Short mmCIF file of C-alpha atoms in Angstrom, two decimals:
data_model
loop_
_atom_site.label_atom_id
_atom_site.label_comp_id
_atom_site.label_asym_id
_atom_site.label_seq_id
_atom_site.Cartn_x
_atom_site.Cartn_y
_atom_site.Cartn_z
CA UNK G 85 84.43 -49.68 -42.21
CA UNK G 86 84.89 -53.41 -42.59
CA UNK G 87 88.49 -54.55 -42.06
CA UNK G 88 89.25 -55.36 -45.63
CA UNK G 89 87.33 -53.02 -47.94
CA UNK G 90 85.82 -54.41 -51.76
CA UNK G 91 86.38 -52.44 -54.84
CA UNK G 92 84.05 -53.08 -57.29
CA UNK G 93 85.29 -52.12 -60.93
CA UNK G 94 83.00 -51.48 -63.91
CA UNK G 95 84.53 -52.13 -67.31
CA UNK G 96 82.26 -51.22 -70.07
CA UNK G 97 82.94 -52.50 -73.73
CA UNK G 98 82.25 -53.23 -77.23
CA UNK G 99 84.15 -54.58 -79.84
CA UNK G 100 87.63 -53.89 -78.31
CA UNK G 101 89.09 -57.33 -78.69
CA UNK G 102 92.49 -55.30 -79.45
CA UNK G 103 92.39 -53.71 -75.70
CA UNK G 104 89.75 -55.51 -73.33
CA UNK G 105 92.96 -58.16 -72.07
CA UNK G 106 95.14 -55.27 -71.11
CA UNK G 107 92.41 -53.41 -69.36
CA UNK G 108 90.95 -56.20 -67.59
CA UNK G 109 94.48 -57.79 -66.60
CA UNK G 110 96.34 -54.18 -65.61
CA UNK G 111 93.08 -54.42 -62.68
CA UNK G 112 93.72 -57.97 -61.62
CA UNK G 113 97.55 -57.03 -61.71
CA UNK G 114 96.63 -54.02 -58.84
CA UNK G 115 98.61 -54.49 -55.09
CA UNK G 116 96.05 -53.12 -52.53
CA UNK G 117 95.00 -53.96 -49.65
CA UNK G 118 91.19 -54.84 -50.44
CA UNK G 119 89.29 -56.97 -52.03
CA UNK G 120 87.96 -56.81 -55.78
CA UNK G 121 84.71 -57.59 -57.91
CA UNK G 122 85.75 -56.90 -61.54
CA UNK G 123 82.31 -56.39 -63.42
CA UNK G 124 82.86 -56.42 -67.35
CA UNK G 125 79.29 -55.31 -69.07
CA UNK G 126 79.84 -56.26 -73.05
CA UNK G 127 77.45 -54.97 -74.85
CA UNK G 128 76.91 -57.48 -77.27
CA UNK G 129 80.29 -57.50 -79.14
CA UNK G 130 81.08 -58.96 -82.20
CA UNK G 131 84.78 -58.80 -82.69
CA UNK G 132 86.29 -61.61 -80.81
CA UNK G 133 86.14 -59.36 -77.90
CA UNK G 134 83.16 -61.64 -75.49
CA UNK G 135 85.78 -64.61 -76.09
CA UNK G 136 88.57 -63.11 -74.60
CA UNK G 137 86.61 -61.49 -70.76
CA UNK G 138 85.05 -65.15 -71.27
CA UNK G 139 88.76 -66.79 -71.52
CA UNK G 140 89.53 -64.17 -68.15
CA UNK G 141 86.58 -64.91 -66.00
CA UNK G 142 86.67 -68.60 -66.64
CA UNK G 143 90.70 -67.84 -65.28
CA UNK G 144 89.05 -65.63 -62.40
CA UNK G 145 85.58 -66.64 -60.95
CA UNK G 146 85.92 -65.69 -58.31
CA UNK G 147 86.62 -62.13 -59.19
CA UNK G 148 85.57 -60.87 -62.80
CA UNK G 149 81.51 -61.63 -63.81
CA UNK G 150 80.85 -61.34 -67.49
CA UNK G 151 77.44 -59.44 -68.36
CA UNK G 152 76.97 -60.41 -72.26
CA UNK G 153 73.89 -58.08 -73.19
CA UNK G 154 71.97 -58.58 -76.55
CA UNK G 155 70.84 -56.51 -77.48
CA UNK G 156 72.81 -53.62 -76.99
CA UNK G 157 72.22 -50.98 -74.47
CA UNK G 158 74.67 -48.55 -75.04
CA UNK G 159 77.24 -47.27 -73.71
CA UNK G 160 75.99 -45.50 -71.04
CA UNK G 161 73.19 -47.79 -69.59
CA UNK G 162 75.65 -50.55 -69.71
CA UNK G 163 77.70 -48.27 -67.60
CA UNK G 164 74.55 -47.68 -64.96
CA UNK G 165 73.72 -51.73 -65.29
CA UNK G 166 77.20 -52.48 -63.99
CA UNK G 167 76.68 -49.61 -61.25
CA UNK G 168 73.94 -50.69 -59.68
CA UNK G 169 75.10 -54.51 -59.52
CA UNK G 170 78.26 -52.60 -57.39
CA UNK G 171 78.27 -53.86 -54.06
CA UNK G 172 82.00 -52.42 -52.80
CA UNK G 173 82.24 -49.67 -50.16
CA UNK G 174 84.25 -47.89 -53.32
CA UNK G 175 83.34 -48.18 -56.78
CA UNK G 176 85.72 -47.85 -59.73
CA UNK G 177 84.92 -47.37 -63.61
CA UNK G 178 87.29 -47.69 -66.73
CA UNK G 179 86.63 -48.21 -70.32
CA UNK G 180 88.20 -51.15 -72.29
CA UNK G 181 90.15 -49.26 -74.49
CA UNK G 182 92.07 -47.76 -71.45
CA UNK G 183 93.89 -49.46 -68.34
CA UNK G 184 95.59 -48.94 -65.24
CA UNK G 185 99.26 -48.36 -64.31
CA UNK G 186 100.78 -49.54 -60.82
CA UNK G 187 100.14 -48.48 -57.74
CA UNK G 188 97.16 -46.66 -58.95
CA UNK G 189 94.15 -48.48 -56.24
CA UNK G 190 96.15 -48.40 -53.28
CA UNK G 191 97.03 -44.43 -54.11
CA UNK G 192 93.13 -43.82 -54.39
CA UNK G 193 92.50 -45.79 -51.47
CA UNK G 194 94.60 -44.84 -48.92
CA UNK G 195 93.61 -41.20 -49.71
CA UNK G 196 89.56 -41.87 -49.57
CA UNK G 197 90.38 -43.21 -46.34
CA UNK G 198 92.62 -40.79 -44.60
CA UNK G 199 90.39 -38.13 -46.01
CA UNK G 200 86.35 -38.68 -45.44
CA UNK G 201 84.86 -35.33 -46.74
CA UNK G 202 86.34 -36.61 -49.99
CA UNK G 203 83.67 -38.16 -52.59
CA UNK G 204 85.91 -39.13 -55.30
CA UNK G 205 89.38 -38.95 -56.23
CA UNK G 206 91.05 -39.31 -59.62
CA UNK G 207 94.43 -39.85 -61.27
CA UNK G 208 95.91 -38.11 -63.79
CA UNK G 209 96.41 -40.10 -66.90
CA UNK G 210 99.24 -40.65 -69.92
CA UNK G 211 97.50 -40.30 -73.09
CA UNK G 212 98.23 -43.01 -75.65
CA UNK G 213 97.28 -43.09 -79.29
CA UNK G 214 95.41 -46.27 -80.77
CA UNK G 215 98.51 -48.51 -81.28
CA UNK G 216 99.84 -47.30 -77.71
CA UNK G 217 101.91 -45.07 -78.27
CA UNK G 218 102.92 -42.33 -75.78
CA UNK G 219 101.18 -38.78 -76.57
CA UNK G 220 101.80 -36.90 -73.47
CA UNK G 221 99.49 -36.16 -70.19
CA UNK G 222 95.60 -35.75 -69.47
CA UNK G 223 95.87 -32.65 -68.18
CA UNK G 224 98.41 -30.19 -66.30
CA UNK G 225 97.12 -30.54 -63.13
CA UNK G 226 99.06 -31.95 -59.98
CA UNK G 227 97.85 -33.09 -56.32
CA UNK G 228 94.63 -31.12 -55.90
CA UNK G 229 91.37 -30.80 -54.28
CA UNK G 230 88.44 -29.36 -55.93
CA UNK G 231 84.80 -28.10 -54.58
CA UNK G 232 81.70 -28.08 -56.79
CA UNK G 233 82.04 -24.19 -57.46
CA UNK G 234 85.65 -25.22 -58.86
CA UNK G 235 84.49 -27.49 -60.50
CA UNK G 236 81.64 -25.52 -62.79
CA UNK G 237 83.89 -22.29 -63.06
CA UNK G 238 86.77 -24.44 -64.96
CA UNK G 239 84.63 -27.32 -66.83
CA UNK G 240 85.83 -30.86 -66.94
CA UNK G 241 89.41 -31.83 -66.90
CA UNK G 242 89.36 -34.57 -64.87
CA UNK G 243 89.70 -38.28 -66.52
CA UNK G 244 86.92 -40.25 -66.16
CA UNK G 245 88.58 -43.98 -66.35
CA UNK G 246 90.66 -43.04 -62.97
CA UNK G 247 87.96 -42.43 -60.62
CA UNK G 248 87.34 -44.27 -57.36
CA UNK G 249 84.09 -43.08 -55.31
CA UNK G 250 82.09 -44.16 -52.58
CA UNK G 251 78.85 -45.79 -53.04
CA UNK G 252 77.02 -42.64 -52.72
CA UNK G 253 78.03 -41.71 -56.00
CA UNK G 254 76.22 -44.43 -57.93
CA UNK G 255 72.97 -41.99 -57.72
CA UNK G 256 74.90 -40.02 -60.65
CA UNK G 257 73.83 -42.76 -63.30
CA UNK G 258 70.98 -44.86 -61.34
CA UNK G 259 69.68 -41.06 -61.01
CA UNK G 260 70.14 -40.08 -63.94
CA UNK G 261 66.86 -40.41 -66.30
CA UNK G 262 68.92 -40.09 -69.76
CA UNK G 263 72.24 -40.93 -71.29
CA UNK G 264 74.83 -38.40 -69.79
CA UNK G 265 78.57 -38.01 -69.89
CA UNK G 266 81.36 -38.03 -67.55
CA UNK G 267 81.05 -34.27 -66.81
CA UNK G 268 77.60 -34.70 -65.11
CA UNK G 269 79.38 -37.21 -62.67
CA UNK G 270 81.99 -35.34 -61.91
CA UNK G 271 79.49 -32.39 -60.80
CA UNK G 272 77.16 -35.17 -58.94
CA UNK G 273 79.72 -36.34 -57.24
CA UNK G 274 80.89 -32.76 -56.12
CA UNK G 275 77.75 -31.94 -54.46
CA UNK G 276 78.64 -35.18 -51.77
CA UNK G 277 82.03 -33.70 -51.29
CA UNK G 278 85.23 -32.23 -52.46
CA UNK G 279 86.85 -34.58 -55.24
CA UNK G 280 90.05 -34.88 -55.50
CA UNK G 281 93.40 -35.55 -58.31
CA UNK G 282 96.71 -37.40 -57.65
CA UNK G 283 98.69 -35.38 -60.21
CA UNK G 284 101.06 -39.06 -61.01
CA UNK G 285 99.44 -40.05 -64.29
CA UNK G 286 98.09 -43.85 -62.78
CA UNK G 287 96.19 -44.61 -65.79
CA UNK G 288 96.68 -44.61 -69.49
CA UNK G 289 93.59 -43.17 -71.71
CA UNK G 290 93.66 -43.60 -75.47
CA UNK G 291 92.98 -40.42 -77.24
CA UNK G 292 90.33 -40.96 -80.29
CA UNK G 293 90.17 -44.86 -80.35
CA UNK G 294 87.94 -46.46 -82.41
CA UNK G 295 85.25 -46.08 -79.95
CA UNK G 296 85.50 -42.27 -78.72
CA UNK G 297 82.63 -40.58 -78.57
CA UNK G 298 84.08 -37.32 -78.52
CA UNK G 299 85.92 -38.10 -81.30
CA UNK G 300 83.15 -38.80 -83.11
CA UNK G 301 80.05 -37.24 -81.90
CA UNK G 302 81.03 -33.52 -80.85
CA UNK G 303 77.88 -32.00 -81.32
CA UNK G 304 75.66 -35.04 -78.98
CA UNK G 305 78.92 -34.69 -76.35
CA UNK G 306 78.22 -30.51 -75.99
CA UNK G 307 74.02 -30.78 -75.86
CA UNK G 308 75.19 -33.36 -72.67
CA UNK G 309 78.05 -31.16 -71.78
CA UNK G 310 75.62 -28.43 -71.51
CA UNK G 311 73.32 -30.30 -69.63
CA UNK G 312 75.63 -31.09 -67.24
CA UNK G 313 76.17 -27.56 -66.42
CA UNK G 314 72.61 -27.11 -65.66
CA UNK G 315 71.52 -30.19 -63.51
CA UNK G 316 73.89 -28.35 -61.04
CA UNK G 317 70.84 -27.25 -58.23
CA UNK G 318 71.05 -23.39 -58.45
CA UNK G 319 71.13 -23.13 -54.38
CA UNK G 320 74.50 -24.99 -54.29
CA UNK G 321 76.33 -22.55 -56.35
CA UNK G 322 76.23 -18.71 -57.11
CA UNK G 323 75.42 -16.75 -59.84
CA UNK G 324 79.24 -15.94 -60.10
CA UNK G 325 79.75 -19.74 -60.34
CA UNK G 326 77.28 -20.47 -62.92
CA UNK G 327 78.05 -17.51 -65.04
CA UNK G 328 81.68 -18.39 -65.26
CA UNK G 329 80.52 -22.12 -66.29
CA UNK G 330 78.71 -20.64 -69.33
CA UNK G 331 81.46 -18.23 -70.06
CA UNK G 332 83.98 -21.72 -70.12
CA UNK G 333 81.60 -24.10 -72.24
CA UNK G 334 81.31 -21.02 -74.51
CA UNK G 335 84.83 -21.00 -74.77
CA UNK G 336 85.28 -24.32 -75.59
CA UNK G 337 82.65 -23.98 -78.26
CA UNK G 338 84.66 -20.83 -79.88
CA UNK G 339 87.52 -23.08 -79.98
CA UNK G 340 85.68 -25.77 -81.95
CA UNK G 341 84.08 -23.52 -84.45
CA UNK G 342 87.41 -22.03 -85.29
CA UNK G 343 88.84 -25.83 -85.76
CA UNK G 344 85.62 -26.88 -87.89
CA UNK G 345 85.31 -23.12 -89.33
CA UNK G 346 81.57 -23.52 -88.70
CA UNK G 347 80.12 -20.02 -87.70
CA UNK G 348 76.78 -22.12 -87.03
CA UNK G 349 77.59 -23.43 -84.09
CA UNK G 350 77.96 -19.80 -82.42
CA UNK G 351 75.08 -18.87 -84.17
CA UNK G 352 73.64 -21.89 -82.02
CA UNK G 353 74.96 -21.58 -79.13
CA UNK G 354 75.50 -17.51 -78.03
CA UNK G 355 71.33 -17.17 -77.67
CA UNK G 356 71.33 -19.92 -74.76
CA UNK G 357 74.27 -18.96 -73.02
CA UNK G 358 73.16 -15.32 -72.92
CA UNK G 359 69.28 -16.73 -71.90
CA UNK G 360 70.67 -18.84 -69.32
CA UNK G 361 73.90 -16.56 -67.60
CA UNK G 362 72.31 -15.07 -64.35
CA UNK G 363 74.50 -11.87 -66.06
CA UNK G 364 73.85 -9.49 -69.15
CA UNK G 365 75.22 -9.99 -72.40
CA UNK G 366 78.41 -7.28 -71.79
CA UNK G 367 79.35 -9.18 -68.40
CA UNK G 368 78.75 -12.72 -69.86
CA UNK G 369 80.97 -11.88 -72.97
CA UNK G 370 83.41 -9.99 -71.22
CA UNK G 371 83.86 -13.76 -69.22
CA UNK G 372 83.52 -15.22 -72.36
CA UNK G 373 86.61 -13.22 -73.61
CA UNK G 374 88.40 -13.30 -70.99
CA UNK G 375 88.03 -17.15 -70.65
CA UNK G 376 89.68 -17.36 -73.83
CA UNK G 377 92.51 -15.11 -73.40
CA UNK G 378 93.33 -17.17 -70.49
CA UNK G 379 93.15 -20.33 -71.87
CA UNK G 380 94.91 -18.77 -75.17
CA UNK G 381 97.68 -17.97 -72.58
CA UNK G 382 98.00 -21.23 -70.99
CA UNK G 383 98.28 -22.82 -74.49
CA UNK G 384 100.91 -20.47 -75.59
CA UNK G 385 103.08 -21.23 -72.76
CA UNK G 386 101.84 -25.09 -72.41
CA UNK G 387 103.95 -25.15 -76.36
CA UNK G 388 107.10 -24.06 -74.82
CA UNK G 389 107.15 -26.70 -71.81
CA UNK G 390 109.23 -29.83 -72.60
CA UNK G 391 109.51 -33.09 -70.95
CA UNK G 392 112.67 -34.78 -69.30
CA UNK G 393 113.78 -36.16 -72.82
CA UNK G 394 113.56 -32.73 -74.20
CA UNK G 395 110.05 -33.01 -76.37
CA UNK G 396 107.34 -30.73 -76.21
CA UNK G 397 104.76 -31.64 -73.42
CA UNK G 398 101.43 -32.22 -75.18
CA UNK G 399 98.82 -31.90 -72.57
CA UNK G 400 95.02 -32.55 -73.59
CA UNK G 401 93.24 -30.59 -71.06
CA UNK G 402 94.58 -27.05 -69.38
CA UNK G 403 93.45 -25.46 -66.64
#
């Protein structure tokens, strides 16, 4: 490793004029000992927001490049454009609407140094509504490692805008031959090694901005959650694994029919879980069941934990 490492950081955005300076800025504002490439990929905004990364990397040339494309890629290929100008030994990603709290690089660094079998590591995150507003934590998970097996059993809790990996990783979007979501990373980069959380929340994600695609695309988000699950090469995990990663996604879509009341979307989805579980329908919904009960649990209990001011501790993701 070179004495002084680079970071390269991919900011995606579109029409975020409202949160692009904070993002941008709470990177440059980051004390660690490397050196950074800030790479902001606007895809063709609109709002006022290609003035403002103009205004910063006019401030910083030396640092932040400004990739105006038009027209529009998307959010994902503008994503895999900025990843495969990345030229750091680690690569970061964040989304405008979100940013970065102190302390949070040299944390990730430091660790992806001292611990080489590591792929990735994240940060857990505050959540924050859409005027900023504090909402409560990403998910209730402290300092933790995490194998690929781990990984498909439990689904995706991990927060996308806090990873840092190493370059290897930049084969799960220049890899990938369709638009995917941060789930199928997560997985990629668990084949490469273990990944890793720092359980301090180091970054702030905003929870159903403007530009959310869970928010606002649920149905596209659990076709790619789904393929996710199976992109995972069957040698690398058991049937065990794999079974208990249909038995969670299933769970997750129970959970969303109740919310919607829309009986349809079991209707949908039971047949290909039960087609694709290495098990037979009893044992697959017995996992089913029991993932539910489990995560019922957890919620139950989750409503009863408060924080040091005394409020209920709203956590988006349990595991």
């Amino acid at each position: 490793m070179k004495e002084r490492s680079l970071i390269s950081v991919c900011i995606v955005t579109l029409n975020q004029r409202r949160y692009v300076r904070q993002c941008v800025e709470s990177v440059l504002e980051q004390s660690v000992d490397a050196d950074l490439e800030i790479l902001v990929g606007d895809d063709c905004s609109s709002d006022g927001t290609s003035e403002i990364v103009a205004e910063l990397a006019a401030a910083h040339p030396d640092v932040i490049s400004h990739f105006r494309h038009n027209p529009r890629l998307g959010a994902f290929e503008n994503m895999k454009g900025l990843i495969g100008r990345a030229s750091g030994d680690f690569i970061a990603r964040v989304d405008a609407d979100d940013y970065w709290l102190p302390g949070k690089l040299e944390r990730q660094l430091d660790y992806l140094v001292e611990n080489p079998d590591c792929s990735a590591v994240y940060t857990n995150a505050l959540t924050i509504d859409d005027a900023g507003n504090a909402i409560g934590r990403f998910n209730d998970i402290g300092d933790q490692q995490f194998d690929l097996a781990e990984m498909l059993r439990r689904g995706n809790f991990l927060n996308n805008s806090s990873v840092l990996f190493r370059p290897q990783g930049k084969l799960a979007w220049l890899g990938a031959e369709k638009r995917q979501i941060d789930y199928w990373a997560h997985l990629f980069h668990a084949r490469n090694g273990f990944l890793a959380q720092i359980g301090e929340p180091l970054t702030a994600y905003r929870v159903s901005s403007a530009g959310s695609m869970v928010a606002h695309a649920n149905e596209h988000v659990r076709k790619m959650y789904w393929e996710a699950i199976m992109s995972v090469p069957r040698e690398l995990i058991s049937d065990d694994d794999l079974a208990h990663g249909i038995a969670d996604f299933m769970r997750r879509a129970f959970y969303r029919a109740l919310l919607t009341r829309n009986a349809t979307l079991l209707k949908e989805w039971i047949p290909r879980a039960l087609a694709a579980s290495p098990f037979g329908a009893i044992r697959t919904g017995a996992l089913v069941l029991g993932s539910i009960i489990r995560m019922a649990y957890k919620e139950l209990i989750g409503r009863m934990q408060k924080d040091a001011q005394g409020r209920r501790l709203r956590v988006l993701y349990r595991r």
